Short mmCIF file of N, CA and C in Angstrom, two decimals:
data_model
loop_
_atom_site.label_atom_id
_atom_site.label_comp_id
_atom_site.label_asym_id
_atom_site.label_seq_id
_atom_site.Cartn_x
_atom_site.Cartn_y
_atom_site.Cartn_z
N UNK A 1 12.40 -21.37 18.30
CA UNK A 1 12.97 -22.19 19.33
C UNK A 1 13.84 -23.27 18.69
N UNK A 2 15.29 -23.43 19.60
CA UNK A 2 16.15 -24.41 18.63
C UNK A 2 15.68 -26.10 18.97
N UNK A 3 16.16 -26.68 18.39
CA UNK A 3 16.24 -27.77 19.21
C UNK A 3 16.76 -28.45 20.26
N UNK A 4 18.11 -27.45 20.67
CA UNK A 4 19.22 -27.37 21.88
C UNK A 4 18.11 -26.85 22.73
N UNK A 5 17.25 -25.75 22.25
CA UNK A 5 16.38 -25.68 23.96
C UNK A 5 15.73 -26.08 24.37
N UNK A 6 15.05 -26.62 23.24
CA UNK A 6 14.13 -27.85 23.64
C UNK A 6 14.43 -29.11 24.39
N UNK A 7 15.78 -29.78 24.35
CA UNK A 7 16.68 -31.01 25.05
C UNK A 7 16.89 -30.07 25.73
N UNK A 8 17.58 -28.80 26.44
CA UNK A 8 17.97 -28.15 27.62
C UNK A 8 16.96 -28.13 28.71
N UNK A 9 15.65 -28.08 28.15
CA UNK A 9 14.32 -27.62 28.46
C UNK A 9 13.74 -29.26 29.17
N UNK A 10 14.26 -29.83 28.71
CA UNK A 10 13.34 -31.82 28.69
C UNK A 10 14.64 -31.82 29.86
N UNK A 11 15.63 -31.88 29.70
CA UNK A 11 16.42 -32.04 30.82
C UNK A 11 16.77 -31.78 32.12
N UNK A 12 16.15 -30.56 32.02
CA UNK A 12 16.21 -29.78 33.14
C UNK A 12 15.13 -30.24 34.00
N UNK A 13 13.87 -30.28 33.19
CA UNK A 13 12.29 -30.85 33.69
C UNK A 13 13.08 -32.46 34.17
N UNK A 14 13.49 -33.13 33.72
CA UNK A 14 13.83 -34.70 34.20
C UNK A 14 15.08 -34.68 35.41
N UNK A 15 16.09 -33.30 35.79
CA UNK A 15 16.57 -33.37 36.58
C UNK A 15 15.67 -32.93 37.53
N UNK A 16 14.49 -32.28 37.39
CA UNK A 16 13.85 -31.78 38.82
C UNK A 16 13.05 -32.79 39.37
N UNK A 17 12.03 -33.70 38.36
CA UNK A 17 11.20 -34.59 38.84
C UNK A 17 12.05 -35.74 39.51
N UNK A 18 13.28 -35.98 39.02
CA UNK A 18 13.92 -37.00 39.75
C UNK A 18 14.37 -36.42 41.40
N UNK A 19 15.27 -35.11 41.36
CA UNK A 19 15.26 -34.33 42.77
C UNK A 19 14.09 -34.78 43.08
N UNK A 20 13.05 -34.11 42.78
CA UNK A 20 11.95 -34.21 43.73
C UNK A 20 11.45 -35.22 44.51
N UNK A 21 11.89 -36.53 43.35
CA UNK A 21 11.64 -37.55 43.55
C UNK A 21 12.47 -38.54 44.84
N UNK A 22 13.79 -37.50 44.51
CA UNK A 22 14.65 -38.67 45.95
C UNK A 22 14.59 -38.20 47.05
N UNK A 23 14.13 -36.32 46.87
CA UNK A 23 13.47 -35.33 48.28
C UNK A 23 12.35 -36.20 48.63
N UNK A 24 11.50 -36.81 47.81
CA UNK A 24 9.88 -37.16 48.38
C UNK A 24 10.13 -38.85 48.15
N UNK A 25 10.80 -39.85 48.34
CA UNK A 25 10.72 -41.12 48.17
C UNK A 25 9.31 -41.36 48.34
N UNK A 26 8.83 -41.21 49.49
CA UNK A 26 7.13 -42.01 49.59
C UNK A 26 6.24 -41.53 48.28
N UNK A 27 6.44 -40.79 47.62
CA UNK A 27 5.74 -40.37 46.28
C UNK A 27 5.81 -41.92 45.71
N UNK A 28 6.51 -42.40 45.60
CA UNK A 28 6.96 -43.37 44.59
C UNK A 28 6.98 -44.81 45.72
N UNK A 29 7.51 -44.76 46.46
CA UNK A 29 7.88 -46.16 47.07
C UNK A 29 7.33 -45.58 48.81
N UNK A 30 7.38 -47.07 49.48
CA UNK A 30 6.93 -46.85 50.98
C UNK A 30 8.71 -46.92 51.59
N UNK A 31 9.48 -46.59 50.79
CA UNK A 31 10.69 -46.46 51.26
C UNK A 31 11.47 -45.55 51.82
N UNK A 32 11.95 -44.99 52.30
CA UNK A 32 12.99 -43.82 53.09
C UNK A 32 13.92 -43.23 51.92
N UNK A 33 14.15 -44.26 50.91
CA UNK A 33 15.08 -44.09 49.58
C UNK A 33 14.79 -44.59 48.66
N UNK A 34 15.21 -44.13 47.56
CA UNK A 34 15.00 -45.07 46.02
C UNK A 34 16.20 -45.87 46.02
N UNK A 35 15.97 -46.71 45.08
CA UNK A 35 16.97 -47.52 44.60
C UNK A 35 17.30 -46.99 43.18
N UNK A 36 18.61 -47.34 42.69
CA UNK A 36 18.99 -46.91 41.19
C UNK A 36 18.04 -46.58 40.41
N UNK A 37 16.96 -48.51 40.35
CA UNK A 37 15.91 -48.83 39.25
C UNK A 37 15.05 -47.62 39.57
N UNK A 38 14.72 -47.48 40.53
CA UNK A 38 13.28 -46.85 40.63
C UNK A 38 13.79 -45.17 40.20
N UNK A 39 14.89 -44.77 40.07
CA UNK A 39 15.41 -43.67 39.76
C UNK A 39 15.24 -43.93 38.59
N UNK A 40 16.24 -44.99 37.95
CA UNK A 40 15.93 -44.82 35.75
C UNK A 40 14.43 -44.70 35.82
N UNK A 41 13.56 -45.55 36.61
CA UNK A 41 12.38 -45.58 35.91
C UNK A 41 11.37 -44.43 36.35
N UNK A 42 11.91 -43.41 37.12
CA UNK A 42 11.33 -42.19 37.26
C UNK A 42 11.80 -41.47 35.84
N UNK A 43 12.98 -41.75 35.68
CA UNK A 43 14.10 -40.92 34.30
C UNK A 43 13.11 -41.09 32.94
N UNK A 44 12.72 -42.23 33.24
CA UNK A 44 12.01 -42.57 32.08
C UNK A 44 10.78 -42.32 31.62
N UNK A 45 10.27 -42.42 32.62
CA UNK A 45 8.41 -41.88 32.76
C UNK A 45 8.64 -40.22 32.55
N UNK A 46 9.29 -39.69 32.95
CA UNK A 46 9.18 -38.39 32.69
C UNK A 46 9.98 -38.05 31.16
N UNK A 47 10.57 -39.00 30.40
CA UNK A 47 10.81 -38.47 29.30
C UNK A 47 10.21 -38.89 28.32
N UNK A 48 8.82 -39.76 29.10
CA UNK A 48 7.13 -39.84 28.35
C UNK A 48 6.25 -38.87 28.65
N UNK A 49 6.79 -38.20 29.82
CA UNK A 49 5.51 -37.13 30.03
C UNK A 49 5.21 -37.33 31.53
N UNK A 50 5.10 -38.59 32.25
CA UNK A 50 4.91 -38.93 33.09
C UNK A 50 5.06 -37.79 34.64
N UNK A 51 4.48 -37.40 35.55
CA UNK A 51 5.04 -36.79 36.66
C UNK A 51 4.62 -37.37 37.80
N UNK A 52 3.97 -38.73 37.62
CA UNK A 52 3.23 -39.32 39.10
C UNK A 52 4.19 -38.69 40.16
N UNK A 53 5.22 -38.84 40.69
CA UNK A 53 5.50 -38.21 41.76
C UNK A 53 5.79 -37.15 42.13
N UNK A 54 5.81 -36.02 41.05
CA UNK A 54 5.52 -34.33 41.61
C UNK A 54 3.62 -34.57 41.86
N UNK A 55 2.93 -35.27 41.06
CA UNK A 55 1.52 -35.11 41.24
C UNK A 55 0.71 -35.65 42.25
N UNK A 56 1.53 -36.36 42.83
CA UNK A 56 1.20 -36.98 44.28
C UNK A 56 1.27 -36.17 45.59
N UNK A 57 2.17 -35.90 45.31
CA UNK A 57 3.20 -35.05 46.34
C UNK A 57 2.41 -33.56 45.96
N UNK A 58 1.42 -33.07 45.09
CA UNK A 58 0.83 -31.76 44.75
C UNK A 58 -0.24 -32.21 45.19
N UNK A 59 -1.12 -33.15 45.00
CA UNK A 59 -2.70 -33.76 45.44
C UNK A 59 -2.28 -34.02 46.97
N UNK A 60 -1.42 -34.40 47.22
CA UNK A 60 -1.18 -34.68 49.19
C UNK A 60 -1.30 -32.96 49.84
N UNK A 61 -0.02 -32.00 49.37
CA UNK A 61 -0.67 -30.77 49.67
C UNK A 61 -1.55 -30.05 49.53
N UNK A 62 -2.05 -30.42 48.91
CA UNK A 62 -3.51 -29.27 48.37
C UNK A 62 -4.71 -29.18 49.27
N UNK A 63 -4.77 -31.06 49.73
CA UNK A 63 -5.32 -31.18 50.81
C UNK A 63 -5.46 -29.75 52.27
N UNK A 64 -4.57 -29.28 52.50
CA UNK A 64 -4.70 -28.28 53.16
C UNK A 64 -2.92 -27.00 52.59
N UNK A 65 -3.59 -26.33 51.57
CA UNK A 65 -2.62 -25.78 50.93
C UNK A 65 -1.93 -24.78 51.61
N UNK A 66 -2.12 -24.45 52.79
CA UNK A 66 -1.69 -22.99 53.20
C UNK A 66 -0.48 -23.88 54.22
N UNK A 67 -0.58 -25.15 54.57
CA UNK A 67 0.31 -25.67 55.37
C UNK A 67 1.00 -26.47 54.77
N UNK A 68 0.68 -26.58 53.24
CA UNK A 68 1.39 -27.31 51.91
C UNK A 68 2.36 -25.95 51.43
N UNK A 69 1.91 -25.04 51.24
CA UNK A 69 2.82 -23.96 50.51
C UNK A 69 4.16 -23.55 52.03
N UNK A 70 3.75 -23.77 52.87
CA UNK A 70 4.88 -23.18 53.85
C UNK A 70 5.96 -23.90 54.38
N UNK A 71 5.14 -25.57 54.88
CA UNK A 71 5.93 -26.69 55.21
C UNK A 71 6.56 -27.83 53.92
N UNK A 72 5.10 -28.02 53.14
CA UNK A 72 5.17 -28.89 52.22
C UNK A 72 5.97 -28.54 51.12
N UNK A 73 5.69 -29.41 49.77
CA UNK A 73 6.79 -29.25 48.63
C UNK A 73 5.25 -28.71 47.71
N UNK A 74 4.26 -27.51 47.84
CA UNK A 74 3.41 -27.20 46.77
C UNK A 74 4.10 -26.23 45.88
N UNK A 75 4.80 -25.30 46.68
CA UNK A 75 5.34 -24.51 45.49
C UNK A 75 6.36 -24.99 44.45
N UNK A 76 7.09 -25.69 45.22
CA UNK A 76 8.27 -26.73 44.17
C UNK A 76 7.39 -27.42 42.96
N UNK A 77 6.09 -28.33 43.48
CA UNK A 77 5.86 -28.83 42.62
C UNK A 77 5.10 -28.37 41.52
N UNK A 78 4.09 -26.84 42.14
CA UNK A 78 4.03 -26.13 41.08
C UNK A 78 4.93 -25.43 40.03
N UNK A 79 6.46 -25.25 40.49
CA UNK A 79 6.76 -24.78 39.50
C UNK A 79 7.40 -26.08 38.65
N UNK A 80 7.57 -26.83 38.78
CA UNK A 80 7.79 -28.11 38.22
C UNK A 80 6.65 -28.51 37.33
N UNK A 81 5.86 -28.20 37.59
CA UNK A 81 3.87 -28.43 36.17
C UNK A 81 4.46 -27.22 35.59
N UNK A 82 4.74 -25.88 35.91
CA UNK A 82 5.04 -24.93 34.95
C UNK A 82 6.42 -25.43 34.09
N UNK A 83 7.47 -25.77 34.52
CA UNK A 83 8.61 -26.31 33.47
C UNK A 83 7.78 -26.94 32.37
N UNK A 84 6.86 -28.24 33.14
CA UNK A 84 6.30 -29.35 31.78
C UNK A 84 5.53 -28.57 31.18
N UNK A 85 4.72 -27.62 31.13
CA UNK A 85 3.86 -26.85 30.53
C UNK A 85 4.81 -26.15 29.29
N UNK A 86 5.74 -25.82 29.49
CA UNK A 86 6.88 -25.17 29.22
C UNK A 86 6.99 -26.32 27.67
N UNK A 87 7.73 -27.13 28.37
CA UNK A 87 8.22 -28.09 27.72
C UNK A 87 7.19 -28.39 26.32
N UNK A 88 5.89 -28.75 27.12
CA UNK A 88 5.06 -28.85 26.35
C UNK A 88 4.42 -28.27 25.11
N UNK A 89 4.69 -26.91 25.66
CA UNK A 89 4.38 -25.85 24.34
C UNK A 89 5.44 -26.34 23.40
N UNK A 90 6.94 -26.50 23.98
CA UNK A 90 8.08 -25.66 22.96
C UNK A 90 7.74 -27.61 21.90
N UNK A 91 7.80 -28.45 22.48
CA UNK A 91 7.55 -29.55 21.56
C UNK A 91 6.40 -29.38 20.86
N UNK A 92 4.83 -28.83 21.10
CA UNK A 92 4.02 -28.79 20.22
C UNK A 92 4.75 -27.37 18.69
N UNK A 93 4.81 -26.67 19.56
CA UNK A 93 5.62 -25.36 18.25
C UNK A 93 6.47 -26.02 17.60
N UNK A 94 7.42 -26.97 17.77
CA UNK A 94 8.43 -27.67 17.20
C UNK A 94 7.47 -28.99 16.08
N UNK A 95 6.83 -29.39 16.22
CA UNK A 95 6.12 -30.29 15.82
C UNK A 95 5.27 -29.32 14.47
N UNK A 96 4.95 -28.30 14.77
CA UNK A 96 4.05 -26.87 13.80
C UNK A 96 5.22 -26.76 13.34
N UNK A 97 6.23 -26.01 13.35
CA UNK A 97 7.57 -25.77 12.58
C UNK A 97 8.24 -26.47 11.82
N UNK A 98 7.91 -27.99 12.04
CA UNK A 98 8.72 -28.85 11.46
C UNK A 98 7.25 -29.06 10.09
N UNK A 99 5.88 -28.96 10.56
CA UNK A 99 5.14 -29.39 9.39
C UNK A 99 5.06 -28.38 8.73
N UNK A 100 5.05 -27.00 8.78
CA UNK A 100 5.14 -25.81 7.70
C UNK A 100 6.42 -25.54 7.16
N UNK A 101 7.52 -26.76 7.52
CA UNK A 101 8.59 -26.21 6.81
C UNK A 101 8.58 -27.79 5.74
N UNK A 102 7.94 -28.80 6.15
CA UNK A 102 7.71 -29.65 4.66
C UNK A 102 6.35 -29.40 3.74
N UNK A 103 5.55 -28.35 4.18
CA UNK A 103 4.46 -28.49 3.01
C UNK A 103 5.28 -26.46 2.77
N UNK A 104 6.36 -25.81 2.74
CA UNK A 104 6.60 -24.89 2.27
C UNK A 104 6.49 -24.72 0.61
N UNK A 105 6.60 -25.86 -0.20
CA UNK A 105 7.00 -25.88 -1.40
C UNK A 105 5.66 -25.69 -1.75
N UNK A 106 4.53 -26.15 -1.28
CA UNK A 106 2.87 -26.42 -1.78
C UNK A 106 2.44 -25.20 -1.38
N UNK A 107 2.99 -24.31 -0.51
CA UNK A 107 2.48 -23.09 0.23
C UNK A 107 2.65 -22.28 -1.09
N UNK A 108 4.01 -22.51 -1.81
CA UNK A 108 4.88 -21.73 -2.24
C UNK A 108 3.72 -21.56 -4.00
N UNK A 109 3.70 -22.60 -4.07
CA UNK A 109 2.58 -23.00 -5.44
C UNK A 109 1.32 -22.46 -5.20
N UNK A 110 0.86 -22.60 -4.45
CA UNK A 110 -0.63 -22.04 -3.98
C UNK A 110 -0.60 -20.82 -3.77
N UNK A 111 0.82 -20.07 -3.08
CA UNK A 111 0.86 -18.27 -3.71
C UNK A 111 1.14 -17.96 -5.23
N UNK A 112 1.61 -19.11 -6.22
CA UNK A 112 2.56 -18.44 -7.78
C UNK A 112 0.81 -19.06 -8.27
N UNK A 113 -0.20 -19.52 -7.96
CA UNK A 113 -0.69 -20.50 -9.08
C UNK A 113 -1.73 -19.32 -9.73
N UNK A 114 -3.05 -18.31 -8.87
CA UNK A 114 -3.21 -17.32 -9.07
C UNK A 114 -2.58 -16.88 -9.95
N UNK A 115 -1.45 -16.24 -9.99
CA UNK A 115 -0.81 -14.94 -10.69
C UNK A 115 -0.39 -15.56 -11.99
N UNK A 116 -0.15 -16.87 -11.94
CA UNK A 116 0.11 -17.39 -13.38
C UNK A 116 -1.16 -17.47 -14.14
N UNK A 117 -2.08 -18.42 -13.49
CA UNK A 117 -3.58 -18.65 -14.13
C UNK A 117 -4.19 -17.28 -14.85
N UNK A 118 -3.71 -15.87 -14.44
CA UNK A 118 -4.17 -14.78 -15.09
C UNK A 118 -3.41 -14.20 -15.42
N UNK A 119 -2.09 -14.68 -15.39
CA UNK A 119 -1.66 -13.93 -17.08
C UNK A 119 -1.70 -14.61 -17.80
N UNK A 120 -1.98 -16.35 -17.79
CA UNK A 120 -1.99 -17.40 -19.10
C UNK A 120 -3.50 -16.91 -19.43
N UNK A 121 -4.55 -16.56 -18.92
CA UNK A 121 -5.58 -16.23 -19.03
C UNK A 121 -5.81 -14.99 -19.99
N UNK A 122 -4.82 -13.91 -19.85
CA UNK A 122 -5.01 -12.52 -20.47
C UNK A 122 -4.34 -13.12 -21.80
N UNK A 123 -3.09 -13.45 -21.62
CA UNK A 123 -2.50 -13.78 -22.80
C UNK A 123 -3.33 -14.52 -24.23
N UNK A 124 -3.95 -15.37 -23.55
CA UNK A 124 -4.55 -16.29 -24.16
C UNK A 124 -5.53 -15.72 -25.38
N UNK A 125 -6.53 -14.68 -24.49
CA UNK A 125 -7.25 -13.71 -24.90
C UNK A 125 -6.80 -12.77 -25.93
N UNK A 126 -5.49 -12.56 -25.58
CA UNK A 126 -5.05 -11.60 -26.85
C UNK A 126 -4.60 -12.40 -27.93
N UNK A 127 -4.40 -13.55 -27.72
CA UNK A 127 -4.18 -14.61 -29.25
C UNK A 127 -5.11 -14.72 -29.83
N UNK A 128 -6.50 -14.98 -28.78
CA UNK A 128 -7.70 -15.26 -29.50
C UNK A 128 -8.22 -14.03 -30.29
N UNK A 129 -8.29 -13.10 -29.77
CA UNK A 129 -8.19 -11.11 -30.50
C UNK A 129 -7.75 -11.06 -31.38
N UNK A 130 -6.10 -11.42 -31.86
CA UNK A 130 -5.43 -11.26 -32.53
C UNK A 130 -6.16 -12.39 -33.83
N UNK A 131 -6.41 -13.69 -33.55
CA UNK A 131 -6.71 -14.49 -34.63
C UNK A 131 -8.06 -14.19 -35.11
N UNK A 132 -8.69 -13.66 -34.11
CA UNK A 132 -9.94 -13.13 -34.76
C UNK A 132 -10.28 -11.65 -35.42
N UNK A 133 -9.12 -11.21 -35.45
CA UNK A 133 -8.97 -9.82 -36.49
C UNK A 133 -8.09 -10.19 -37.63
N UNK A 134 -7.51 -10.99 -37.95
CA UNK A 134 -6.72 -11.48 -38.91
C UNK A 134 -8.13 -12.13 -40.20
N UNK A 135 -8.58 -13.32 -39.43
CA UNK A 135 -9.51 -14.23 -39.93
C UNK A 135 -10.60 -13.00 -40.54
N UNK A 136 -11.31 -11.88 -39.65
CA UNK A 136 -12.26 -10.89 -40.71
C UNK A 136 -11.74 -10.30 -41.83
N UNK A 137 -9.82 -9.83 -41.43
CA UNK A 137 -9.13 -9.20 -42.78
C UNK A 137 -9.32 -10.08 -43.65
N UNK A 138 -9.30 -11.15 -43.28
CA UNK A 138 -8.88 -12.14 -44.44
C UNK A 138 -10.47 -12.35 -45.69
N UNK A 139 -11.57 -12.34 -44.44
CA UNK A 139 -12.87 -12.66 -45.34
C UNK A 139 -12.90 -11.22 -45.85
N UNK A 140 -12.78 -10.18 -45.66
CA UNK A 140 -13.15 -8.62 -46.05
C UNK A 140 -12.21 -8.20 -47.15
N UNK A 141 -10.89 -9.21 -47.08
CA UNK A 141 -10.47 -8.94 -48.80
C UNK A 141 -10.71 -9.71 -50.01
N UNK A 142 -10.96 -10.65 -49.78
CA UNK A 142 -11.64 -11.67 -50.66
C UNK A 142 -12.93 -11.75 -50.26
N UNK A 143 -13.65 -12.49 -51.15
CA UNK A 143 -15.20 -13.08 -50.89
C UNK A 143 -15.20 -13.95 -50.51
N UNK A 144 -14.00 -14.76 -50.37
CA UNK A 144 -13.94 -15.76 -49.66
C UNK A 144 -13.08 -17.27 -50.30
N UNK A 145 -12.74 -17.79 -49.83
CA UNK A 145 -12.07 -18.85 -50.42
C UNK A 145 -12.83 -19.58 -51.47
N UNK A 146 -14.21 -19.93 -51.92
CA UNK A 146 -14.27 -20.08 -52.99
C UNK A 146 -14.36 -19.49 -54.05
N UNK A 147 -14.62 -18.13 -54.00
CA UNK A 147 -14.28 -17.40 -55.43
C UNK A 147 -12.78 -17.22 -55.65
N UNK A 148 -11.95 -17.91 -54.69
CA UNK A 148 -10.13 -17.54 -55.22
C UNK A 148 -10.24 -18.69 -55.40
N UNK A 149 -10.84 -19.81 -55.78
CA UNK A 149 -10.91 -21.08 -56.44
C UNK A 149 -11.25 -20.85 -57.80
N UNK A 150 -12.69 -20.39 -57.76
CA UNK A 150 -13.14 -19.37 -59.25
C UNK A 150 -12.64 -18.68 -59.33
N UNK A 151 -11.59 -17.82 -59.85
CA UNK A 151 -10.89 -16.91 -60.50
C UNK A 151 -9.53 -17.21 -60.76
N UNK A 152 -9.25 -18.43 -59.86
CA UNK A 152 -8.05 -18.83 -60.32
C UNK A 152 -7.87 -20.28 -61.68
N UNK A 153 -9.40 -20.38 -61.62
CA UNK A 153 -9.56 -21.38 -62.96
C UNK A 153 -9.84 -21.16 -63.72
#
């Protein structure tokens, strides 16, 4: 998901709760209309999350839903909880996407660290092999470093 759909997605959700909002004034005010303010400050609450007035206007119909879904605004405002639901996912996935793409480099180490640790491991082993077949040639042709002290005096 880009980040263009995500702002397409927040926008769209903030043009409906405000519709809804100047369709349903009494959600919000005991008024017939909003005023500007009470419009930004619907604009605003909903680009916190806010939906008091689709959720008013959904708790008033529910009250008797079968005369809420036909006359009332229940289906509008259900699909308006489905947009924010919407919304909601694509910002939590965006929030996951953005943290697995700064710990990628530690991901990246924690797959190479294994495969190094055992070949520095094998390797290691064959130095130690190697120095310890050298070191017996060495005692098995001489008697040992002090008789090439004695024989060389």
């Amino acid at each position: 998901m880009s980040r263009k759909s995500l702002t397409a997605d927040m926008d769209s959700l903030q043009r409906m709760v405000v519709d809804f909002a100047i369709d349903n004034p009494t959600s919000i005010s005991n008024s017939t209309s909003l005023s500007p303010t009470e419009i930004d400050l619907v604009r605003n609450n909903v680009r916190e999350g806010d939906l008091t007035p689709v959720l008013k206007a959904y708790e008033h119909d529910l009250r008797s839903p079968f005369k809420g879904a036909v006359r009332g605004e229940l289906i509008r405002a259900l699909l308006i909880q489905i947009q924010k639901t919407k919304v909601d996912v694509e910002v939590a996935i965006s929030g996951i996407d953005r943290l697995l793409k700064s710990q990628e480099l530690v991901f990246g180490f924690v797959g190479v660290t294994p495969g190094v640790l055992i070949s520095l491991f094998t390797d290691a082993k064959k130095v130690l092999k190697r120095n310890m077949y050298s070191r017996e040639e060495y005692w098995n042709e001489s008697d040992g470093p002090i008789d090439d002290c004695l024989i060389d005096s």
